[in-house]
XYZ file of C-alpha atoms in Angstrom:
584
model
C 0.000 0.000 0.000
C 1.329 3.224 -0.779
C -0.713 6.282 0.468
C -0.073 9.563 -0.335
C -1.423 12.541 1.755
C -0.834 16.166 1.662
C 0.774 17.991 4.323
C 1.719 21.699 5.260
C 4.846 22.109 3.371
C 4.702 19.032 0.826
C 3.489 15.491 0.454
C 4.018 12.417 2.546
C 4.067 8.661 1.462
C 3.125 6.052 3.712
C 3.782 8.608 6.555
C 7.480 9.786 5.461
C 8.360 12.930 3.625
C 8.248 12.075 -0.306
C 8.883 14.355 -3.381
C 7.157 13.464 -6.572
C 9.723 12.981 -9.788
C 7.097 11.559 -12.435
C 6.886 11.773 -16.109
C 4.216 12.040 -18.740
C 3.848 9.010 -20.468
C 0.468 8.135 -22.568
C -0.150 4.724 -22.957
C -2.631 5.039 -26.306
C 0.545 6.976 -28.254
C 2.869 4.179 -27.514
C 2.562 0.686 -28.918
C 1.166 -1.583 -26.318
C 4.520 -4.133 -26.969
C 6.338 -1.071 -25.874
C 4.913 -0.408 -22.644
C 7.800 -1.992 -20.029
C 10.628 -0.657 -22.290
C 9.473 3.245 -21.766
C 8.520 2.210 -17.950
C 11.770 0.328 -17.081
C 13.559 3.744 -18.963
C 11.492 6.091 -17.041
C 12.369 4.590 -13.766
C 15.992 4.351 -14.817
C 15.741 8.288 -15.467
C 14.857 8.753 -11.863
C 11.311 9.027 -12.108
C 9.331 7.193 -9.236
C 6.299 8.228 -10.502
C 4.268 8.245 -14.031
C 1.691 10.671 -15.226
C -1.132 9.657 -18.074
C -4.252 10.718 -19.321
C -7.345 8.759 -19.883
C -8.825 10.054 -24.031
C -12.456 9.572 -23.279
C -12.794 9.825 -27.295
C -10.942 6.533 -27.738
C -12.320 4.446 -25.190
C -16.161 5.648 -26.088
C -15.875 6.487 -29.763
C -19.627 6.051 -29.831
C -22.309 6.195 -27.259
C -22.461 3.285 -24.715
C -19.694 1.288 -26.459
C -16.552 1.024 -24.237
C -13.294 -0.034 -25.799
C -10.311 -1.104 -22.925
C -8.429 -3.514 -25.548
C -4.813 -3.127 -27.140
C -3.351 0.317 -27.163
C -6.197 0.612 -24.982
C -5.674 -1.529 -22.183
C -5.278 0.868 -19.165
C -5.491 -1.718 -16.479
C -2.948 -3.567 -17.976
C -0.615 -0.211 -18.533
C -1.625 0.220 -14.542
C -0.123 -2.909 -13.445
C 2.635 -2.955 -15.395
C 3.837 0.923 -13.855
C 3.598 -0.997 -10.436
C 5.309 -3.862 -11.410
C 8.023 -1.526 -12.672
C 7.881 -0.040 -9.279
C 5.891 3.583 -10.125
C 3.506 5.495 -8.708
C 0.603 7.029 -11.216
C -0.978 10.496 -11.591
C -4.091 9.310 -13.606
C -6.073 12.402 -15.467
C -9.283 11.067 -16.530
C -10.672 14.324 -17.978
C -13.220 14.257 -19.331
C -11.487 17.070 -21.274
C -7.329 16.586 -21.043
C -5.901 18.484 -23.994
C -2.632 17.430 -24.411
C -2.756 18.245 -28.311
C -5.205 15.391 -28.896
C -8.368 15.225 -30.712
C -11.195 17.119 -29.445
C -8.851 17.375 -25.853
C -10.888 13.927 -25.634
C -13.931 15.228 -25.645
C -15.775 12.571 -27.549
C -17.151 14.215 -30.829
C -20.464 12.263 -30.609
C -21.018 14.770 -28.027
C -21.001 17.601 -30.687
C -24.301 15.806 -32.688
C -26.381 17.484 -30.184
C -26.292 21.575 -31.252
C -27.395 22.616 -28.105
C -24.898 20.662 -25.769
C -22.288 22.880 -23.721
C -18.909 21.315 -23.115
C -17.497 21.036 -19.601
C -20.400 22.899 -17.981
C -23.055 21.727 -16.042
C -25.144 21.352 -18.765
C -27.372 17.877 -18.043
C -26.723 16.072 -21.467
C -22.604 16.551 -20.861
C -22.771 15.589 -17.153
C -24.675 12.602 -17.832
C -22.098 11.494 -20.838
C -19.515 11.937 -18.142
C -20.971 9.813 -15.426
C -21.410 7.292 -17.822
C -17.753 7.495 -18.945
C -16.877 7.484 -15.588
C -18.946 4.528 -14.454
C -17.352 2.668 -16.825
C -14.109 3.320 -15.610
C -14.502 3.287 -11.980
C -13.381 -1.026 -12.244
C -10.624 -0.261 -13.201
C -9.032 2.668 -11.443
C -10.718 1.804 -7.861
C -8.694 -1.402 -7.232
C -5.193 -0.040 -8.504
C -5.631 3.096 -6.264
C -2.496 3.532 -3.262
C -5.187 2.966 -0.675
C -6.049 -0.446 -1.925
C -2.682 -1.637 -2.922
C -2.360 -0.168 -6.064
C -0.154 2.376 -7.901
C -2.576 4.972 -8.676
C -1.484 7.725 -6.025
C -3.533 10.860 -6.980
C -6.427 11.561 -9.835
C -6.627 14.930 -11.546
C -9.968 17.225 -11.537
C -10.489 17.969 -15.373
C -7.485 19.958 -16.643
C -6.495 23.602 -16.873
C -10.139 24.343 -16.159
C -8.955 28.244 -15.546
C -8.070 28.439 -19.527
C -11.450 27.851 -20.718
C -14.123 29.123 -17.839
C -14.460 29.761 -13.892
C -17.646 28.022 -13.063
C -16.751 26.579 -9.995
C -20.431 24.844 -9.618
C -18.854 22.543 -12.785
C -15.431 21.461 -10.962
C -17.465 20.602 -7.767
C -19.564 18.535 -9.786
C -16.820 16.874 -10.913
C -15.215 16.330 -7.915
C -18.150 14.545 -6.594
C -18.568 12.567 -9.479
C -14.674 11.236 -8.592
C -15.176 11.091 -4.507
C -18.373 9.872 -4.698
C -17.466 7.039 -7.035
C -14.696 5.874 -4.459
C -11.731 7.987 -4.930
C -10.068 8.360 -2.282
C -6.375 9.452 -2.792
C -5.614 12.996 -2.991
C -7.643 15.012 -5.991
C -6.205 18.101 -7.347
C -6.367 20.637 -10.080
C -3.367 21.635 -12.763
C -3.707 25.401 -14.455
C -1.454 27.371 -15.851
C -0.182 30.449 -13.131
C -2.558 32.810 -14.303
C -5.368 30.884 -14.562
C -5.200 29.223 -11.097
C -7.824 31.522 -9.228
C -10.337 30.419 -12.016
C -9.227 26.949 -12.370
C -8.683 25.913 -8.396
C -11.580 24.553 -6.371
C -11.327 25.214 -2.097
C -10.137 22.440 -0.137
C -8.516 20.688 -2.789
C -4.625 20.488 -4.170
C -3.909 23.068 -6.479
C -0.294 22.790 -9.016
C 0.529 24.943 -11.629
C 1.900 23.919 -15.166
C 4.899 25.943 -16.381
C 8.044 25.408 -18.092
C 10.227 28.501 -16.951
C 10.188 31.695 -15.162
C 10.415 28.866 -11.720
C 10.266 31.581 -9.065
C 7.449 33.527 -10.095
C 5.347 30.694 -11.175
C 5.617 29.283 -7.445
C 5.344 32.302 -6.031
C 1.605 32.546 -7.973
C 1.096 28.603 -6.964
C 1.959 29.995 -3.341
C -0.276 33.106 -3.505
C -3.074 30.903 -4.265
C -2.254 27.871 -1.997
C -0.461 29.771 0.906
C 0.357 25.851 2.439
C 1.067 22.434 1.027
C 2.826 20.841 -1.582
C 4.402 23.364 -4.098
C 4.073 20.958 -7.770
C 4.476 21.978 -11.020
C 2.418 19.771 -12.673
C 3.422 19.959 -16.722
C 7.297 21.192 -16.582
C 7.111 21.716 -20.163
C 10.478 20.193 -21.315
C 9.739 20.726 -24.804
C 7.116 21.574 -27.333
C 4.145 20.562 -29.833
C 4.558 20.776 -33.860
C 1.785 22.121 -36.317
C 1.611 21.212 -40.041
C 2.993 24.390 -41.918
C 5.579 25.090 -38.774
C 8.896 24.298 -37.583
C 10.050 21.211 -35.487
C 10.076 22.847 -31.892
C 13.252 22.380 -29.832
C 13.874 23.454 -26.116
C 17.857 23.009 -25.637
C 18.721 20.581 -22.729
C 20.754 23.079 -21.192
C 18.205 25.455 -20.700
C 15.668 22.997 -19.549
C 17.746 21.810 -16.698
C 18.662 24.741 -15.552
C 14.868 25.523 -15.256
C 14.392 21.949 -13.335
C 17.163 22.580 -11.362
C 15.849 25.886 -9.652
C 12.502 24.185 -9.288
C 13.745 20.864 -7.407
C 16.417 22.973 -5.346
C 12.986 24.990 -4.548
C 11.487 21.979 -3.090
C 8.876 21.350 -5.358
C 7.436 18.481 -6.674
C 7.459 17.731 -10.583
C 5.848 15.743 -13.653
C 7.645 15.982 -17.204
C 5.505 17.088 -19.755
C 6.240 15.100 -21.993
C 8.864 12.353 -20.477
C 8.056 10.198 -23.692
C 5.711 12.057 -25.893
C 5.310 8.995 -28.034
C 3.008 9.574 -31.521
C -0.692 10.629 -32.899
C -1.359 7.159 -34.630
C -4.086 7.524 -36.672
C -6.099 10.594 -36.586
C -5.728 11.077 -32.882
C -4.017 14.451 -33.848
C -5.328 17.723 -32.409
C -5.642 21.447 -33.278
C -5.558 24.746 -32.204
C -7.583 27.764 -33.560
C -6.922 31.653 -32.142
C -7.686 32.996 -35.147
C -6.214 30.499 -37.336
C -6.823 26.890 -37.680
C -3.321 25.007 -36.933
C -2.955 21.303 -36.913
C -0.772 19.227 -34.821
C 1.659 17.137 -36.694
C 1.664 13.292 -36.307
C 4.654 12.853 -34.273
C 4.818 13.541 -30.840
C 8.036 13.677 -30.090
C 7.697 16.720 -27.995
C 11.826 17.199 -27.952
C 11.123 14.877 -24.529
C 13.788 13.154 -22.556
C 13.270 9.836 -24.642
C 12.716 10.428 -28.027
C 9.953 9.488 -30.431
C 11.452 6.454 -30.840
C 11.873 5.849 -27.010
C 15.746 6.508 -27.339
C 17.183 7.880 -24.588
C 18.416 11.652 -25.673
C 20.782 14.297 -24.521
C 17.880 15.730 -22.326
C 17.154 12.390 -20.967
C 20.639 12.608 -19.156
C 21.111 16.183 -18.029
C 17.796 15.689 -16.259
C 18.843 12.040 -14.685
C 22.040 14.000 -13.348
C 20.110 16.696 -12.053
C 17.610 14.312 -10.334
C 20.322 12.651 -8.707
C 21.636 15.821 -7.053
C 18.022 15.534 -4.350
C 16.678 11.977 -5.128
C 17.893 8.788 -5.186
C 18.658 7.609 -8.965
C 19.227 4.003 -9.836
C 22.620 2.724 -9.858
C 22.463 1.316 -13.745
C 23.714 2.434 -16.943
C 21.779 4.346 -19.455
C 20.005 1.848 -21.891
C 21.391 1.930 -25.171
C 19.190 3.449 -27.953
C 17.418 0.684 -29.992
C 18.171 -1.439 -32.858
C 16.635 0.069 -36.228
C 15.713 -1.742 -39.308
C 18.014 -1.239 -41.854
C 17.414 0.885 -45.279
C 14.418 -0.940 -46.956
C 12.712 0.163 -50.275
C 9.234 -0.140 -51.265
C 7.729 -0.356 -54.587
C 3.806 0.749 -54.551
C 2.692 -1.184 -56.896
C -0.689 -1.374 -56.351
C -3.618 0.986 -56.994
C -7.053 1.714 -55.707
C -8.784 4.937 -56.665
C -10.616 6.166 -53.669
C -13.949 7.049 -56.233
C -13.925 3.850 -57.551
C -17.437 2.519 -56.552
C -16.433 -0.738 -55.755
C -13.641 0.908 -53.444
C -16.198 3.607 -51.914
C -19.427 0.582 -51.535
C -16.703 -0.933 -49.029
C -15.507 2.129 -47.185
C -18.534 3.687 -46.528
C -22.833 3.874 -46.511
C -23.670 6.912 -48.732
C -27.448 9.062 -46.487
C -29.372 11.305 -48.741
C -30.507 14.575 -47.537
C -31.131 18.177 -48.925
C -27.989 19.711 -47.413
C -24.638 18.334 -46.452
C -24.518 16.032 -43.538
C -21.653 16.784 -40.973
C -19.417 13.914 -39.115
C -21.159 13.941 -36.175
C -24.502 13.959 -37.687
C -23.274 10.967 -39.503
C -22.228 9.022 -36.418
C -18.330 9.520 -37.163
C -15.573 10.607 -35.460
C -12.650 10.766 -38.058
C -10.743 10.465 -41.371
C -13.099 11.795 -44.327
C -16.487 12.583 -45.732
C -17.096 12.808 -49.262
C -20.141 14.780 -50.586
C -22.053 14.185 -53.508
C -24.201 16.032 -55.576
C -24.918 17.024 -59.316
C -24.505 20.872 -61.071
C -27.675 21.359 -62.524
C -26.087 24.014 -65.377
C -23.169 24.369 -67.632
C -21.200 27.499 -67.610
C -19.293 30.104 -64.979
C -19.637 28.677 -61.684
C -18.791 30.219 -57.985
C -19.191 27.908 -55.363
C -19.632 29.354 -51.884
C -19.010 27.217 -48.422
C -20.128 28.624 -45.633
C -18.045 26.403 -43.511
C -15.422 24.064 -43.757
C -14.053 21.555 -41.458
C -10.695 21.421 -42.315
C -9.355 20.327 -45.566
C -11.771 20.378 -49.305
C -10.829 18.851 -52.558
C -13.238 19.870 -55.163
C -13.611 17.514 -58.450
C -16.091 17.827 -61.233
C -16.845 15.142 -63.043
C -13.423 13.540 -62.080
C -11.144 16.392 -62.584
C -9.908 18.445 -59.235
C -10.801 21.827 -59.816
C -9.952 23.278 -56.079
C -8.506 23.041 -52.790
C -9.915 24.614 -50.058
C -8.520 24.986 -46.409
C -9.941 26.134 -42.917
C -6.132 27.272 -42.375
C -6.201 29.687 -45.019
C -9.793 31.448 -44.488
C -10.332 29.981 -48.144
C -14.406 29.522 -48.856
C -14.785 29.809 -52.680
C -14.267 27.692 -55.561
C -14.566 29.518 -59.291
C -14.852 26.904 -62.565
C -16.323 25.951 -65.448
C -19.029 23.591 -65.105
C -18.693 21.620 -68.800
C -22.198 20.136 -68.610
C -25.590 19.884 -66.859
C -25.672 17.288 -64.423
C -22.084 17.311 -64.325
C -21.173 15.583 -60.699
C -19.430 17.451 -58.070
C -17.363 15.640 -55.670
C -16.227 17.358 -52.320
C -13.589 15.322 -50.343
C -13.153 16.676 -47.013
C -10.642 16.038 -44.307
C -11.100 16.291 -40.525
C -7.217 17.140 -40.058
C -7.715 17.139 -35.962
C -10.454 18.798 -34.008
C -9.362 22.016 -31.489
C -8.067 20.868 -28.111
C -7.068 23.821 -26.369
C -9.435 27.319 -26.068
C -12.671 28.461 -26.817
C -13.576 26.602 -29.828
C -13.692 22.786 -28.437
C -17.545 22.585 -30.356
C -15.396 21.973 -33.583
C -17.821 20.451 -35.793
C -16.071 18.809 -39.309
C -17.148 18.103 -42.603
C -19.043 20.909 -44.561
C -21.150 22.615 -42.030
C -23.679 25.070 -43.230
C -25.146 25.462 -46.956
C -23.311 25.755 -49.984
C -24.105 28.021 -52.648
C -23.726 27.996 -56.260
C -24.040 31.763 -57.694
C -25.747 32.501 -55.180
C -28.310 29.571 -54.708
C -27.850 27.328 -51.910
C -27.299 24.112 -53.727
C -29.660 20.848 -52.496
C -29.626 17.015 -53.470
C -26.939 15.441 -51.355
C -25.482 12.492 -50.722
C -22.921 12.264 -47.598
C -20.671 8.959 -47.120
C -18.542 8.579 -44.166
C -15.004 7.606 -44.831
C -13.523 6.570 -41.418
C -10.649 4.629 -42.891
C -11.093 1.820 -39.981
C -11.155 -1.172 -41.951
C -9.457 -1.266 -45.552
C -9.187 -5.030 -45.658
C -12.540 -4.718 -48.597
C -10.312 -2.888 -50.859
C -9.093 -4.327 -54.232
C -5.736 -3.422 -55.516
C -4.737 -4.078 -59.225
C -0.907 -4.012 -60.292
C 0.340 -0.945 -62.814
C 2.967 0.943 -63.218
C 3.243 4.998 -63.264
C 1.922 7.593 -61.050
C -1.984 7.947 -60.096
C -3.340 11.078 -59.957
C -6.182 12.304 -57.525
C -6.862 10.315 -53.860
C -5.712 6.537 -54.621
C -4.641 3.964 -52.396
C -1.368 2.475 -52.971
C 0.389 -0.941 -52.359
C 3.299 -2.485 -51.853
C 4.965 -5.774 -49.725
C 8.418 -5.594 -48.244
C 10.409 -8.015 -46.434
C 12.303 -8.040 -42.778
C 14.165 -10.661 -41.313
C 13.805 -9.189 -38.084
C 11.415 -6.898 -37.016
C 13.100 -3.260 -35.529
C 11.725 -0.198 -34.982
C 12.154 2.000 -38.345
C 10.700 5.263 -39.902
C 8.906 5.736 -43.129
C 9.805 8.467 -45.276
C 7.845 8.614 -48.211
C 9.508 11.665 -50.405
C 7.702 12.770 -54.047
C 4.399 12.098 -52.311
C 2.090 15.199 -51.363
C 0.021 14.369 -48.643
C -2.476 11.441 -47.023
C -1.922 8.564 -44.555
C -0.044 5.173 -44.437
C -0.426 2.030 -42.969
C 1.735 -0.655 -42.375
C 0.341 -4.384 -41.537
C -3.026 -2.523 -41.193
C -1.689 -0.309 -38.130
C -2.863 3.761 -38.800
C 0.880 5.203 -38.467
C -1.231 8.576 -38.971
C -0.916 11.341 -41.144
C 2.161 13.132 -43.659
C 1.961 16.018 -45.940
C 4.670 17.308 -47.544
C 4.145 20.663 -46.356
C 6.290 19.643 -43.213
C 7.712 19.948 -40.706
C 7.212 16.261 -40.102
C 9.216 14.290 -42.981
C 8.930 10.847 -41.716
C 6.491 8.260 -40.154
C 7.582 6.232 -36.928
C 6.942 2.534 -37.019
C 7.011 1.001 -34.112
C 8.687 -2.200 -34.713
C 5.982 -4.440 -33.116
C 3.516 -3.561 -35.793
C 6.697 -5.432 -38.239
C 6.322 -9.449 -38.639
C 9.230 -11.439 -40.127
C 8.409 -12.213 -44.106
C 6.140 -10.247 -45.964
C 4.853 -7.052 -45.307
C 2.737 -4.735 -46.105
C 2.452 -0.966 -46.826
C -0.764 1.154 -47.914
C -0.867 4.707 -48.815
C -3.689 6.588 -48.949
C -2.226 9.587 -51.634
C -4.852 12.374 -51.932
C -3.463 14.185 -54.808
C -0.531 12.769 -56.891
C 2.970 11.560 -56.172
C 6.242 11.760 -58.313
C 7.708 8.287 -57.762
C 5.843 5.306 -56.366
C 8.604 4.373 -53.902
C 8.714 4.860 -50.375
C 11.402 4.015 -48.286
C 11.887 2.775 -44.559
C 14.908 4.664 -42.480
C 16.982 3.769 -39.562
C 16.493 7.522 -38.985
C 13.594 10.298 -38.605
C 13.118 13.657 -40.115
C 11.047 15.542 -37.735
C 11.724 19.287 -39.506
C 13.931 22.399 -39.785
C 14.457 24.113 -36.241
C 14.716 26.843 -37.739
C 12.795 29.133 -40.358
């Protein structure tokens, strides 16, 4: 049993004084097979404690339907941190940020127009109760007080950047307490947000990642006794599509942890091993301007993408050792990578083939465009439907886009159209009535952070030809969960417009490798079936971890979803990534 309580000046395990060292580690961006590895390396850092989220939007992805297998298995991700020897900060949310879709906010919760997010609206309390009902087996036998690792559970998160209802964090703190929580509960803001974000009576910690002093003198303002935590030390940074690959020098991030351990305080690495956005787990940010997060998640953390130890990773394990005790072994070694390996795509799919689109997706009617959550689905595409009743000058007007539109008339592209660049309008020629227009649209990440969580995708709102709001619509959902219906035929030379693409490759033995995939434009890839997410050629993000678990000796296989064209029908896989310039 290891019980944690909260005394004047700090915390105290099992009755003795204890500081918390823990790192950010998220099991569902980490391959499953790769769960002891980063454990055994976080505890080898110095760590003695790990901090995750729970994504609500992953383990619910529709209503009622709970999903705790795989990547998902948080009881199992639980019980290995103890066997490891670590405590766990658990954040269930419901809303957690952390640059992931939605901040886990499940986007089923957006079909309903009239639900407010993390209020005290009925509807969203209800969802959460449910969610949390559902996780309450799990978490209540692995808690400290019952044997368990789990040694303190997080009210929402930075609840002082988005509102100040404290009626909504009390309901949420019931919801926890009277559920059977019964370790210490606290709150994590940002030091100018903590008057809004903090509820009386329980643990308040601030999230930072420099300026040390003033940030705990703002914790201490607010909290005048108790532990002084800094709850994210922000070690490193996010990338967005469009940006540059965000570095924070070692140097000057010890220094900063440092000053805040010689301070006293307590401290959890944001991120310790930031891991990856499989899939389309990828979130957003909008203050103004619609910027999505790349696929890798590398975060410039202590162990790399690849869960290699780094530079970082042993500045900070020296500086650890200078107030806790850090295990006397050597500094694992970084992985073995897969050699070079080549890949010839030489199989296609066009996405608008009917017999491709029949097994991706159900087409519903209706008189204006459906959205994603009005059609039950959470990500990947929709592609819209309809018919141009005139030749001649056309100007197409969309209200609202949600994120990415690739206009075709009667096969041919004709526009691109992107939330990021404020674009609405597509001008052509229409070259015949009844000529079909096809609108491909990408949900590139819902917003996680700010004002603008009700992020609706798809086309939202009418659109107008010259003027006239144009009606007759078919909507098909294009979740890209299951490609296993698709039929590939062999040819040589380039495809043009959104095709899938094939090829096999061999490995002897199965290693962790990245796959860069230069000439192609932009889309998603799979390997063995596993979503390794999202690259565009835009950048920063050059290459595609593959987590060397998802590898089988023999054959395997690649798929590339290419939504425009690509100038070579080769991909490679690398030893090494390319996560971006750091520099402009």
């Amino acid at each position: 049993m290891a019980v944690l309580d909260i005394t004047d000046d700090g915390f105290a395990l099992d009755g003795r004084p204890f500081r918390i060292v823990s790192g950010g580690l998220h099991y569902f961006r980490v391959h499953p097979a790769q769960w002891p590895d980063r454990l055994r390396k976080a505890r080898l850092m110095g760590l003695n404690t790990i901090d995750t989220y729970v994504p609500w939007n992953l383990h619910e992805r529709h209503p009622g339907s709970l999903d705790f297998a795989g990547i998902l298995d948080l009881a199992r991700f639980l019980d290995l941190a103890a066997a490891e020897g670590l405590h766990v900060l658990l954040r269930p949310g419901p809303y957690i940020c952390g640059e992931w879709e939605g901040g886990g906010l499940p986007s089923w919760l957006l079909a309903d127009p009239d639900l407010k997010l993390r209020s005290t609206d009925p509807a969203f309390l209800q969802a959460v109760e449910r969610y949390l009902d559902a996780l309450m087996p799990i978490v209540l036998p692995r808690l400290g007080t019952r044997g368990g690792p789990i040694i303190a559970v997080q009210v929402e998160n930075e609840y002082g950047a988005y509102g100040s209802d404290t009626a909504y964090m009390e309901r949420l703190y019931e919801a926890l307490a009277s559920r059977g929580i019964d370790v210490p509960l606290f709150t994590s803001d940002q030091p100018g947000d903590l008057a809004d974000g903090a509820l009386p009576g329980v643990l308040a910690t601030a999230n930072f990642g420099g300026k040390v002093t003033a940030s705990l003198a703002a914790l201490r303002a607010q909290q005048p006794t108790g532990p002084l935590m800094c709850a994210e030390f922000w070690n490193g940074w996010f990338d967005r599509w469009g940006g540059i690959h965000a570095r924070r020098p070692a140097e000057d991030a010890g220094a900063a942890l440092d000053e805040l351990l010689q301070a006293g305080a307590s401290v959890n690495f944001y991120m310790f091993h930031g891991g990856t956005n499989f899939g389309f787990t990828n979130g957003a940010n909008d203050k103004g301007t619609y910027r999505a997060t790349v696929t890798s998640y590398d975060y410039d953390s202590p162990l790399d993408e690849a869960g290699d130890p780094t530079e970082k990773y042993r500045r900070f394990r020296s500086i650890i050792g200078k107030y806790e005790t850090v295990p006397d072994e050597e500094v694992p070694e970084a992985s073995a990578k897969l050699a070079p390996v080549p890949v010839e795509l030489t199989g296609r799919a066009p996405l608008f083939d009917p017999a491709a689109l029949a097994v991706l997706g159900q087409a519903q009617d209706s008189a204006a465009p459906l959205t994603m959550e009005q059609l039950g689905q959470d990500f990947g595409f929709v592609l819209y439907e309809t018919q141009l009743p005139a030749a001649g000058p056309a100007n197409l007007f969309f209200e609202q886009i949600g994120d990415r539109a690739q206009v075709f008339v009667d096969g041919q592209p004709v526009a691109v159209l992107e939330r990021e660049q404020h674009e609405h309008v597509a001008a052509f020629t229409v070259p015949r009535a009844g000529a079909e227009l096809r609108v491909l649209v990408e949900n590139q990440g819902r917003v996680n952070y700010g004002p603008k969580l009700a992020d609706r995708k798809g086309l939202i709102g009418a659109v107008h030809l010259n003027g006239v709001p144009l009606t007759g619509w078919s909507s098909r959902p294009l979740t890209q969960d299951d490609l296993s219906g698709l039929t590939f035929i062999e040819g040589d030379g380039a495809a043009v417009g959104p095709c899938y693409h094939r090829g096999e490759f061999p490995v002897d033995e199965p290693a962790d490798t990245f796959l860069h995939l230069d000439g192609w434009t932009k889309g998603v890839a799979w390997v063995n079936g596993f979503n390794l997410g999202r690259y565009w050629s835009r950048g920063p993000q050059g290459s595609l971890y593959v987590p060397g678990p998802v590898l089988r000796a023999g054959a395997n296989e690649l798929v590339v979803l290419e939504l425009h064209g690509a100038r070579t029908m080769r991909a490679e896989l690398r030893p090494v990534p390319d996560l971006g310039p750091t520099e402009e």
